[in-house]
Coordinates of C-alpha atoms and ligand atoms in Angstrom, one line a residue:
M575 CA 137.7 109.0 77.9
P576 CA 135.5 111.1 77.4
N577 CA 132.3 111.1 75.4
M578 CA 131.9 107.0 75.0
P579 CA 129.1 105.9 75.4
H580 CA 129.7 104.1 78.7
R581 CA 129.2 99.8 79.2
T582 CA 126.5 101.5 82.9
I583 CA 125.0 99.1 85.8
H584 CA 122.0 101.7 87.1
L585 CA 121.9 100.3 90.5
F586 CA 118.0 100.1 92.2
R587 CA 118.3 101.0 96.1
K588 CA 115.2 102.4 96.0
G589 CA 113.4 104.3 93.1
F590 CA 111.5 101.5 91.9
R591 CA 109.6 103.3 89.1
L592 CA 110.0 104.7 85.4
H593 CA 108.4 107.9 85.7
D594 CA 110.3 110.8 87.2
N595 CA 113.4 108.1 87.1
P596 CA 115.9 111.5 86.6
T597 CA 119.2 109.2 86.9
L598 CA 118.1 106.6 85.0
L599 CA 117.5 108.6 82.7
A600 CA 120.8 109.9 82.2
A601 CA 122.0 106.7 83.0
L602 CA 120.0 106.1 78.8
E603 CA 121.1 109.5 77.9
S604 CA 125.1 108.6 78.4
S605 CA 125.8 105.1 77.6
E606 CA 125.4 102.5 75.1
V607 CA 124.8 99.5 77.2
V608 CA 122.8 99.9 80.0
Y609 CA 121.8 96.7 83.3
P610 CA 119.0 97.0 85.1
V611 CA 120.4 95.5 88.6
Y612 CA 118.7 95.4 92.0
I613 CA 120.9 93.7 94.6
L614 CA 119.2 91.5 96.3
D615 CA 121.6 91.6 99.9
R616 CA 119.7 89.8 102.3
K617 CA 122.7 90.0 104.9
F618 CA 122.9 94.2 105.0
L619 CA 118.8 94.4 103.9
M620 CA 118.4 92.8 107.9
S621 CA 121.2 94.9 109.2
A622 CA 120.4 97.9 108.0
M623 CA 116.8 97.8 107.6
N624 CA 115.4 95.4 109.9
M625 CA 113.1 94.7 107.4
G626 CA 110.1 91.9 108.4
T627 CA 107.4 90.0 106.0
L628 CA 104.7 92.1 105.1
R629 CA 107.7 94.7 104.1
W630 CA 109.8 91.1 102.3
H631 CA 106.5 91.3 100.5
F632 CA 106.9 95.0 99.3
L633 CA 110.1 94.8 98.1
L634 CA 109.6 91.4 96.2
Q635 CA 106.1 92.7 94.2
S636 CA 107.9 96.3 93.9
L637 CA 110.7 94.5 92.0
E638 CA 108.2 91.9 90.2
D639 CA 106.3 95.2 88.6
L640 CA 110.0 96.8 87.8
Q641 CA 110.6 93.8 86.2
R642 CA 106.9 93.3 84.3
N643 CA 107.4 98.0 83.3
L644 CA 110.8 97.4 82.9
T645 CA 110.5 94.0 80.2
K646 CA 107.0 96.2 79.0
L647 CA 110.1 98.6 77.1
G648 CA 112.4 96.1 76.1
S649 CA 114.4 96.1 78.1
C650 CA 115.0 93.7 81.4
L651 CA 115.7 93.7 85.2
L652 CA 118.9 91.7 86.9
V653 CA 117.6 90.9 90.6
I654 CA 121.7 89.2 91.6
Q655 CA 122.0 88.2 95.0
G656 CA 124.8 88.4 97.2
E657 CA 127.0 90.9 99.3
Y658 CA 126.1 93.6 96.9
E659 CA 130.4 94.9 96.8
L660 CA 131.1 91.0 95.1
V661 CA 128.9 91.7 93.7
L662 CA 128.8 94.9 91.8
R663 CA 133.2 94.2 91.5
D664 CA 132.3 90.3 89.3
H665 CA 129.6 92.2 87.6
V666 CA 131.7 94.9 86.7
K667 CA 134.4 93.0 85.5
K668 CA 132.3 91.0 83.0
W669 CA 129.7 93.1 81.5
N670 CA 133.3 95.7 81.9
I671 CA 131.3 98.4 82.9
T672 CA 132.7 102.1 82.5
Q673 CA 129.3 103.6 85.0
V674 CA 127.3 102.6 88.0
T675 CA 124.3 105.1 87.9
L676 CA 122.3 105.1 91.0
D677 CA 120.2 107.4 93.7
A678 CA 121.8 110.1 96.2
E679 CA 119.9 108.6 99.0
I680 CA 120.7 110.6 102.3
E681 CA 120.6 106.9 104.8
P682 CA 123.7 106.7 106.6
F683 CA 123.9 103.4 105.2
Y684 CA 123.5 103.7 102.5
K685 CA 125.7 107.0 101.8
E686 CA 128.4 104.4 103.4
M687 CA 127.1 102.1 100.6
E688 CA 127.8 105.4 98.1
R689 CA 132.2 105.7 99.3
T690 CA 132.4 101.6 98.8
I691 CA 130.9 102.1 95.4
Q692 CA 133.1 105.3 94.5
V693 CA 136.3 103.6 96.1
L694 CA 135.4 100.6 93.7
G695 CA 135.4 103.1 91.1
G696 CA 138.5 104.5 91.8
E697 CA 139.6 100.6 91.9
M698 CA 138.2 98.8 88.4
G699 CA 138.3 102.7 86.3
F700 CA 134.5 102.9 86.3
D701 CA 132.3 106.5 87.5
V702 CA 129.6 107.2 89.9
L703 CA 127.1 108.7 89.0
S704 CA 124.5 109.4 91.7
L705 CA 121.0 112.3 91.7
M706 CA 118.7 113.1 94.0
G707 CA 115.4 112.0 93.3
H708 CA 113.5 110.9 96.2
T709 CA 113.1 113.8 98.1
L710 CA 111.2 116.9 96.5
Y711 CA 114.8 119.5 96.5
D712 CA 118.2 118.3 96.6
I713 CA 118.5 118.5 99.7
R714 CA 121.7 120.0 99.7
R715 CA 120.8 122.9 99.1
I716 CA 118.3 123.4 101.8
L717 CA 121.2 123.4 104.4
D718 CA 122.7 125.4 102.2
M719 CA 120.9 128.2 101.9
N720 CA 120.3 128.3 106.3
G721 CA 124.5 128.3 106.1
G722 CA 125.1 124.5 106.5
T723 CA 122.6 123.8 109.3
P724 CA 119.2 122.3 108.6
P725 CA 116.5 124.6 110.1
L726 CA 115.3 122.4 112.6
T727 CA 111.7 123.6 112.5
Y728 CA 108.6 123.2 110.5
K729 CA 108.1 127.3 110.3
R730 CA 111.6 128.2 109.8
F731 CA 111.9 125.2 106.9
L732 CA 109.2 126.4 105.0
H733 CA 111.3 129.7 105.1
I734 CA 114.0 128.3 103.7
L735 CA 111.9 126.9 101.1
S736 CA 110.1 130.2 100.0
V737 CA 113.7 131.8 99.3
L738 CA 114.8 128.0 97.1
G739 CA 111.6 128.7 95.6
D740 CA 109.1 125.4 94.3
P741 CA 111.5 122.5 93.8
D742 CA 112.3 120.9 90.2
M743 CA 110.0 119.9 88.4
P744 CA 109.5 115.9 87.1
V745 CA 111.4 114.9 84.6
R746 CA 109.7 112.6 81.6
N747 CA 108.4 109.2 81.5
L748 CA 110.4 106.5 80.2
T749 CA 110.1 105.3 76.8
T750 CA 110.7 101.9 74.8
E751 CA 112.5 104.5 72.7
D752 CA 115.0 105.4 75.4
F753 CA 115.6 101.3 75.9
Q754 CA 116.3 100.8 71.7
R755 CA 119.7 102.2 72.2
C756 CA 120.7 100.3 75.1
K757 CA 120.6 96.9 75.4
P758 CA 122.1 94.5 77.6
A759 CA 122.6 91.3 75.9
P760 CA 119.7 89.4 74.7
E761 CA 120.3 85.7 77.0
L762 CA 120.4 87.9 80.2
P763 CA 116.0 88.7 80.8
L764 CA 116.3 85.3 80.3
A765 CA 118.7 83.2 83.0
E766 CA 117.3 82.2 85.6
C767 CA 119.5 83.4 88.8
Y768 CA 117.8 86.9 87.6
R769 CA 114.7 86.2 88.3
V770 CA 112.8 88.1 91.4
P771 CA 113.5 85.5 94.0
L772 CA 110.1 84.0 95.8
P773 CA 109.2 84.8 98.9
E774 CA 109.8 81.1 100.1
D775 CA 113.2 81.4 97.7
L776 CA 113.7 83.6 101.6
E777 CA 112.5 81.5 103.6
I778 CA 109.9 84.3 104.1
P779 CA 106.1 82.7 105.0
R780 CA 104.0 82.6 102.2
D781 CA 100.9 84.6 103.3
S782 CA 100.5 88.0 103.4
Q783 CA 97.3 90.3 104.2
S784 CA 98.3 93.5 103.6
P785 CA 95.9 95.1 101.0
W786 CA 99.4 96.7 100.5
R787 CA 101.0 95.5 97.0
G788 CA 103.6 97.3 95.9
G789 CA 105.0 98.4 92.9
E790 CA 104.8 101.2 90.7
T791 CA 101.6 100.3 89.3
E792 CA 100.2 100.0 91.9
G793 CA 100.9 102.9 93.2
L794 CA 100.6 104.7 89.8
Q795 CA 96.8 103.1 90.2
R796 CA 95.8 104.1 94.0
L797 CA 97.3 107.6 93.2
E798 CA 95.4 108.2 90.2
Q799 CA 91.9 107.1 92.4
H800 CA 92.9 110.7 95.0
L801 CA 93.6 112.8 92.1
K802 CA 90.3 112.9 90.7
N803 CA 88.3 113.2 93.3
Q804 CA 89.5 117.3 93.1
G805 CA 87.3 118.4 96.0
W806 CA 89.0 115.8 98.1
I807 CA 91.9 116.8 97.6
A808 CA 92.1 120.6 98.1
N809 CA 90.1 120.6 101.0
F810 CA 92.6 117.5 102.9
T811 CA 93.2 118.7 106.8
K812 CA 95.2 116.6 108.7
P813 CA 93.6 116.3 112.0
K814 CA 90.2 116.1 110.4
T815 CA 90.9 112.4 109.1
I816 CA 89.6 109.6 110.9
P817 CA 92.4 106.9 112.5
N818 CA 89.9 104.7 112.9
S819 CA 88.4 104.5 109.6
L820 CA 87.9 100.8 108.2
L821 CA 89.2 102.2 105.0
P822 CA 92.4 104.6 104.9
S823 CA 91.0 108.0 106.0
T824 CA 94.1 110.0 104.2
T825 CA 95.8 109.0 100.7
G826 CA 97.9 105.3 102.2
L827 CA 100.4 106.0 99.8
S828 CA 102.9 106.2 101.9
P829 CA 104.2 102.8 101.1
Y830 CA 104.8 103.6 97.9
F831 CA 107.0 107.1 98.8
S832 CA 109.1 104.9 100.7
L833 CA 110.3 102.7 98.4
G834 CA 110.3 105.1 95.4
C835 CA 107.6 104.2 93.3
L836 CA 105.8 107.0 93.1
S837 CA 107.4 109.6 92.7
V838 CA 107.5 112.5 95.3
R839 CA 107.9 115.1 92.8
S840 CA 105.0 114.0 90.4
F841 CA 102.0 114.1 93.1
F842 CA 103.9 117.5 94.4
Y843 CA 103.3 119.0 90.5
R844 CA 99.7 116.9 90.4
L845 CA 98.3 119.0 93.6
S846 CA 100.3 121.1 92.7
N847 CA 97.6 121.3 88.8
I848 CA 94.6 120.6 91.6
Y849 CA 95.3 123.7 94.2
A850 CA 95.2 125.3 91.1
Q851 CA 91.7 125.5 89.8
S852 CA 90.3 125.3 93.0
K853 CA 88.9 128.5 94.7
N854 CA 90.3 127.8 98.4
H855 CA 92.3 124.6 99.5
S856 CA 94.5 124.0 102.8
L857 CA 97.7 124.8 102.8
P858 CA 100.8 124.0 104.9
P859 CA 101.0 121.7 107.7
V860 CA 97.9 120.2 107.5
S861 CA 97.3 120.0 103.7
L862 CA 99.0 117.2 101.4
Q863 CA 101.2 119.2 99.8
G864 CA 102.4 120.2 103.5
Q865 CA 102.5 116.3 104.2
L866 CA 105.1 115.6 101.5
L867 CA 106.6 119.2 103.1
W868 CA 107.1 117.7 106.2
R869 CA 108.9 114.2 104.3
E870 CA 110.9 116.4 103.4
F871 CA 111.4 119.2 106.6
F872 CA 112.5 115.2 109.0
Y873 CA 114.9 114.3 104.8
T874 CA 116.3 117.3 105.8
V875 CA 116.4 117.2 109.5
A876 CA 118.1 113.6 109.4
S877 CA 120.4 113.7 107.1
A878 CA 122.1 116.3 109.1
T879 CA 121.8 115.3 112.6
P880 CA 124.6 113.1 114.3
N881 CA 122.8 109.6 115.1
F882 CA 119.3 111.1 114.1
T883 CA 118.0 107.5 115.8
K884 CA 119.7 107.3 118.6
M885 CA 118.5 109.4 121.6
A886 CA 121.8 109.3 123.3
G887 CA 124.0 110.9 121.1
N888 CA 121.5 112.7 119.0
P889 CA 121.7 116.7 119.7
I890 CA 118.6 117.9 119.5
C891 CA 117.3 115.3 121.1
L892 CA 115.8 115.0 125.2
Q893 CA 118.6 112.5 127.2
I894 CA 115.7 110.4 128.8
N895 CA 115.7 107.9 131.6
W896 CA 112.9 105.4 129.8
Y897 CA 112.3 102.2 131.9
Q898 CA 113.7 99.6 130.3
D899 CA 110.9 96.4 131.2
A900 CA 110.8 94.2 128.4
E901 CA 107.9 92.5 129.7
R902 CA 105.7 96.1 128.4
L903 CA 107.5 96.2 125.3
H904 CA 106.7 92.5 124.9
K905 CA 103.2 93.1 125.4
W906 CA 102.2 96.2 123.6
R907 CA 104.7 95.1 120.9
M908 CA 101.5 91.7 120.6
A909 CA 98.7 93.9 121.3
Q910 CA 98.5 92.5 124.3
T911 CA 98.3 95.6 126.7
G912 CA 94.1 94.9 127.6
F913 CA 92.9 98.2 125.7
P914 CA 91.4 97.9 123.0
W915 CA 91.9 100.7 121.0
I916 CA 95.8 100.6 121.3
D917 CA 95.8 97.0 120.5
A918 CA 93.2 97.3 117.8
I919 CA 96.2 99.7 116.4
M920 CA 98.6 97.2 116.4
T921 CA 97.0 93.9 115.5
Q922 CA 96.1 96.7 112.0
L923 CA 100.0 97.0 112.6
H924 CA 100.4 93.0 111.9
Q925 CA 98.4 92.4 109.6
E926 CA 97.9 94.9 107.0
G927 CA 101.3 97.3 107.9
W928 CA 99.7 100.4 107.7
I929 CA 98.3 103.0 110.3
H930 CA 96.4 106.1 110.1
H931 CA 98.9 108.8 111.1
L932 CA 96.7 109.7 115.0
A933 CA 96.4 105.8 115.1
R934 CA 100.9 106.1 114.8
H935 CA 100.4 108.7 117.4
A936 CA 98.4 106.4 120.1
V937 CA 100.3 104.1 120.7
A938 CA 103.0 105.7 120.3
C939 CA 101.7 108.8 123.0
F940 CA 100.6 105.2 125.1
L941 CA 104.5 103.2 124.7
T942 CA 106.6 106.6 125.6
R943 CA 105.5 109.1 127.3
G944 CA 101.9 108.6 127.9
D945 CA 101.9 105.3 129.7
L946 CA 104.5 103.0 129.5
W947 CA 108.1 105.6 129.4
I948 CA 110.0 103.4 126.3
S949 CA 111.9 104.4 125.1
W950 CA 110.9 105.2 121.5
E951 CA 113.7 103.9 120.4
E952 CA 112.2 100.4 120.9
G953 CA 109.1 101.6 119.3
M954 CA 110.2 102.5 116.3
K955 CA 112.0 99.8 115.9
V956 CA 108.9 97.8 115.7
F957 CA 107.5 100.2 113.5
E958 CA 111.1 99.6 111.4
E959 CA 110.0 96.1 111.0
M960 CA 106.4 95.5 110.5
L961 CA 105.8 99.5 108.9
L962 CA 105.5 98.9 105.2
D963 CA 105.9 102.6 105.0
A964 CA 109.4 102.5 107.3
D965 CA 111.4 105.1 106.6
Y966 CA 114.4 106.4 108.0
S967 CA 113.9 109.8 108.3
I968 CA 110.5 109.7 108.4
N969 CA 110.0 107.3 111.3
A970 CA 112.1 108.6 114.1
G971 CA 111.8 111.8 113.3
N972 CA 107.6 111.0 114.8
W973 CA 109.1 108.9 117.6
M974 CA 110.9 111.9 118.4
W975 CA 108.2 114.3 118.3
L976 CA 105.3 111.7 120.0
S977 CA 107.8 110.8 122.7
A978 CA 108.2 114.9 122.5
S979 CA 112.0 113.8 122.2
A980 CA 112.5 116.8 119.6
F981 CA 110.4 118.9 117.5
F982 CA 106.6 118.7 120.2
H983 CA 106.5 121.1 122.7
Q984 CA 103.2 120.3 124.0
Y985 CA 103.2 117.5 126.6
T986 CA 100.9 118.6 128.7
R987 CA 98.5 116.4 125.7
I988 CA 98.3 112.4 127.3
F989 CA 96.1 110.5 124.5
C990 CA 93.9 109.0 126.6
P991 CA 93.9 105.2 125.8
V992 CA 89.3 104.9 126.2
R993 CA 88.4 108.3 124.5
F994 CA 90.9 108.5 121.8
G995 CA 89.3 106.1 119.4
K996 CA 85.7 106.7 120.7
R997 CA 85.5 110.7 119.4
T998 CA 85.5 109.4 116.2
D999 CA 84.0 105.7 115.6
P1000 CA 81.6 105.7 119.4
E1001 CA 79.7 101.8 117.9
G1002 CA 83.9 100.5 118.0
Q1003 CA 83.6 99.2 114.0
Y1004 CA 87.4 99.3 114.5
I1005 CA 87.4 97.3 117.1
R1006 CA 85.4 94.8 116.6
K1007 CA 87.4 94.3 112.4
Y1008 CA 90.7 94.2 114.5
L1009 CA 89.7 92.5 117.9
P1010 CA 87.1 89.2 116.9
V1011 CA 87.3 88.5 120.3
L1012 CA 85.9 91.2 121.6
T1013 CA 83.7 91.9 119.2
N1014 CA 79.2 90.7 120.7
F1015 CA 80.6 94.0 123.6
P1016 CA 77.3 96.3 123.5
S1017 CA 79.6 99.5 122.3
K1018 CA 79.0 101.6 126.1
Y1019 CA 81.8 98.6 127.3
I1020 CA 84.0 98.7 124.0
Y1021 CA 86.4 100.6 124.7
E1022 CA 87.6 99.4 128.2
P1023 CA 85.6 96.5 128.7
W1024 CA 86.5 95.2 131.8
T1025 CA 83.9 97.4 133.2
A1026 CA 81.7 95.6 131.9
P1027 CA 79.5 93.9 134.8
E1028 CA 80.4 90.0 134.6
E1029 CA 76.8 88.9 132.7
A1030 CA 77.6 91.0 130.2
Q1031 CA 81.0 89.5 129.1
K1032 CA 79.7 86.0 129.8
Q1033 CA 76.6 87.3 127.1
A1034 CA 79.7 88.5 124.9
G1035 CA 81.5 85.4 125.0
C1036 CA 84.4 86.9 125.7
I1037 CA 85.5 87.0 130.0
I1038 CA 87.9 90.3 130.5
G1039 CA 91.6 88.2 132.4
Q1040 CA 91.0 85.4 130.7
D1041 CA 89.9 85.7 127.3
Y1042 CA 91.0 89.3 126.4
P1043 CA 93.9 90.8 129.1
L1044 CA 92.8 93.1 131.8
P1045 CA 94.3 96.9 130.6
M1046 CA 98.2 96.3 131.5
I1047 CA 98.6 100.0 133.6
N1048 CA 96.2 102.4 135.3
H1049 CA 96.6 104.4 132.4
K1050 CA 95.8 107.8 134.8
E1051 CA 97.9 107.2 137.6
A1052 CA 100.3 106.2 135.3
S1053 CA 99.9 109.5 132.9
D1054 CA 100.2 111.5 136.4
H1055 CA 103.2 110.5 137.0
N1056 CA 104.5 110.4 134.1
L1057 CA 104.0 113.5 132.9
Q1058 CA 105.8 114.9 136.0
L1059 CA 109.2 112.8 134.9
M1060 CA 108.9 115.0 131.6
K1061 CA 108.3 118.3 132.8
Q1062 CA 111.5 117.9 135.0
V1063 CA 112.9 116.5 131.6
R1064 CA 112.4 119.5 130.5
E1065 CA 112.9 121.5 132.7
E1066 CA 116.6 120.3 133.1
Q1067 CA 117.0 120.3 129.3
Y1068 CA 115.6 123.5 128.7
G1069 CA 118.3 123.9 126.1
T1070 CA 117.8 121.0 124.2
A1071 CA 114.3 121.1 124.3
Q1072 CA 114.1 124.8 122.8
L1073 CA 116.7 123.8 119.8
T1074 CA 113.2 122.3 117.6
R1075 CA 110.4 124.4 119.0
D1076 CA 107.7 126.3 117.3
D1077 CA 104.5 125.5 118.8
M1078 CA 103.0 126.6 115.9
D1079 CA 104.7 123.3 114.1
D1080 CA 101.4 121.6 115.9
P1081 CA 99.0 120.2 112.7
M1082 CA 97.0 119.3 115.8
E1083 CA 97.6 122.1 117.6
M1084 CA 96.5 123.9 115.1
G1085 CA 93.2 122.3 114.0
L1086 CA 92.0 121.5 117.3
K1087 CA 92.3 126.0 118.0
R1088 CA 90.3 126.0 114.7
E1089 CA 87.6 123.1 115.4
R1090 CA 87.6 125.4 119.2
S1091 CA 87.2 128.7 116.7
E1092 CA 84.5 126.8 114.7
E1093 CA 82.9 125.2 117.6
N1094 CA 82.9 128.7 119.3
S1095 CA 80.6 130.4 117.3
K1096 CA 78.9 128.6 116.6
K1097 CA 78.3 128.5 120.3
G1098 CA 78.1 132.1 119.5
K1099 CA 75.9 132.5 116.6
R1100 CA 72.7 130.1 118.3
A1101 CA 73.4 132.5 121.8
R1102 CA 72.6 135.1 119.1
N1103 CA 69.3 132.8 118.0
R1104 CA 68.2 132.5 121.3
E1105 CA 69.2 136.1 121.7
Q1106 CA 67.1 136.9 119.0
T1107 CA 64.2 134.3 119.4
Ligands
FAD1964 P1 99.2 111.2 103.9 O1 98.2 111.4 105.2 O2 98.4 111.5 102.4 O3 100.3 112.6 103.5 C1 101.2 111.8 102.1 C2 102.3 111.5 102.3 O4 102.9 112.8 102.5 C3 102.3 110.4 103.5 O5 102.5 109.6 102.4 C4 104.0 110.4 103.8 O6 105.2 110.5 102.2 C5 104.7 112.1 104.2 N1 104.0 112.8 105.2 C6 102.3 112.6 105.9 N2 102.2 113.0 107.2 C7 103.8 113.2 107.4 C8 104.3 112.8 108.6 N3 104.3 113.1 110.2 N4 106.1 113.0 108.3 C9 106.5 112.4 107.3 N5 105.9 112.2 106.2 C10 104.9 112.8 106.0 N6 106.4 107.9 107.8 C11 106.2 106.8 107.0 O7 106.0 107.6 105.4 N7 107.4 106.2 108.1 C12 108.1 105.7 108.9 O8 108.4 104.9 108.8 C13 106.6 107.2 109.6 N8 106.5 106.9 111.2 C14 105.8 107.0 111.6 C15 106.3 107.0 113.4 C16 105.2 107.4 114.5 C17 105.5 106.6 115.4 C18 104.1 108.3 114.0 C19 103.1 109.3 114.5 C20 104.1 109.1 112.4 C21 104.5 107.9 111.2 N9 104.8 108.3 110.3 C22 105.6 108.1 108.9 C23 104.3 109.4 109.2 C24 102.9 109.0 108.7 O9 102.5 108.5 110.2 C25 102.5 108.5 108.1 O10 103.7 109.1 106.5 C26 101.3 108.7 107.0 O11 100.7 108.4 108.0 C27 101.3 108.2 105.5 O12 100.5 107.4 105.7 P2 99.2 108.5 104.2 O13 100.2 107.8 103.6 O14 97.9 107.8 104.1 O15 99.5 110.2 104.7

């Protein structure tokens, strides 16, 4: 019936926020009653997303926060455990629902869910409204503008965006007035069966050492804190941030973007305001807006590439005969490689669920083309389980990048598991924090403790090979060998390798070039000064 106000279930899947939430706003504007619902479908979450303990904690914290924030506005969050189709079927009937609203997502498992809901709507007679709120643009517009296919290089992607213009502005924050008209039955929020479960209800270990707490409130606090530092925001240059600082040297906001506790559009426009007030500011690909555009880029390519999270059947990915070696994979995963820099990073990942981008580079390169020659899919799965920001598109996209399977082509540049970390943390403070067993080693041995004389090992209270493993591989030999393998693969599959190739896309390369040219100009100046004196 046209123009009759709806009785709506707003289904949260990501988008756990009350700022810039276009779908929830549309639900409230078109309804006389809105039931804000999260269906906690454990089977779905485990099979589609392989959620590890820290991710569970982050999700439950985010739901609790959403519940508190909705209650403040006079509404509630109804968390219902069970299989999502059955839950919907039941509650549509029970509450006389005429509309289901949900954010449109690009992951195949969420698309499949939306299709099921559409079919259910046809059968049960409710409308389905889905709008995009998780990305800067409606990704379909980017694809259309590029002739129906995804732009496969960042440069081409930026060109398409320049034709499209700026993303839509964020929508206004939701208020008590928005919810006043649309309250579900007052007894509902009190119902015990709708509360957010505790970790122990789900048999998840109770303790989490992660300093990241889930939810919109915490996300907004962190965001505001960063935005106060306008100089830092304006000059942000990704390759110059430090992978082994003891506190994040980048924003650390990814877990909040990943679950939609924060809106990328709001962040984008807050950055634009700061840029507008600065004389100079950094630019994509290395600026902070550039980082959001990398996110958008991977979402766009993932949305229209078959088998994006796999090698087989993925048209942009090199087909590589990776080794299958469960024992080596296990050592990498469990921080037992014998390379302190790699093991410290994997320990931080286990304990906190977040690691710096360049730290991700280091461990991903080590697992794949650098040392172990193990498939990027294996590494991606470990990250998927452990990262708080685990994300279908970004995770797979970056793993393809690091393994030089797609997007990245400077494959001769292999990170050294000893020298990489030393550059920014010569004393090894980061290693000492995450690998306390090595804490008493002198700095000169901290990155390669197996080279320390026996006496030094005894004094450090840690015998290598006994208290901490010997290196699992000879880096020089392995990386030389792998380089030859990679060269061969790329020659054989030249066509695939070219699909995503644009060397200008590589932020590290740009950073290095800039550093080199700055260094050269300094050297030039010093030489000229010497000549003058
Ligand atoms: P900032 O530098 O502050 O950037 C701001 C935001 O931009 C991030 O929060 C993120 O949303 C986005 N962003 C930054 N770098 C990238 C990038 N390279 N690609 C796409 N988006 C980016 N990021 C995820 O969010 N989820 C993942 O599952 C994920 N897996 C990765 C796997 C590997 C092997 C690598 C190398 C990188 C991966 N990244 C992933 C990308 C990147 O490392 C993180 O987004 C970033 O480190 C998060 O920290 P931050 O919020 O401080 O980033």
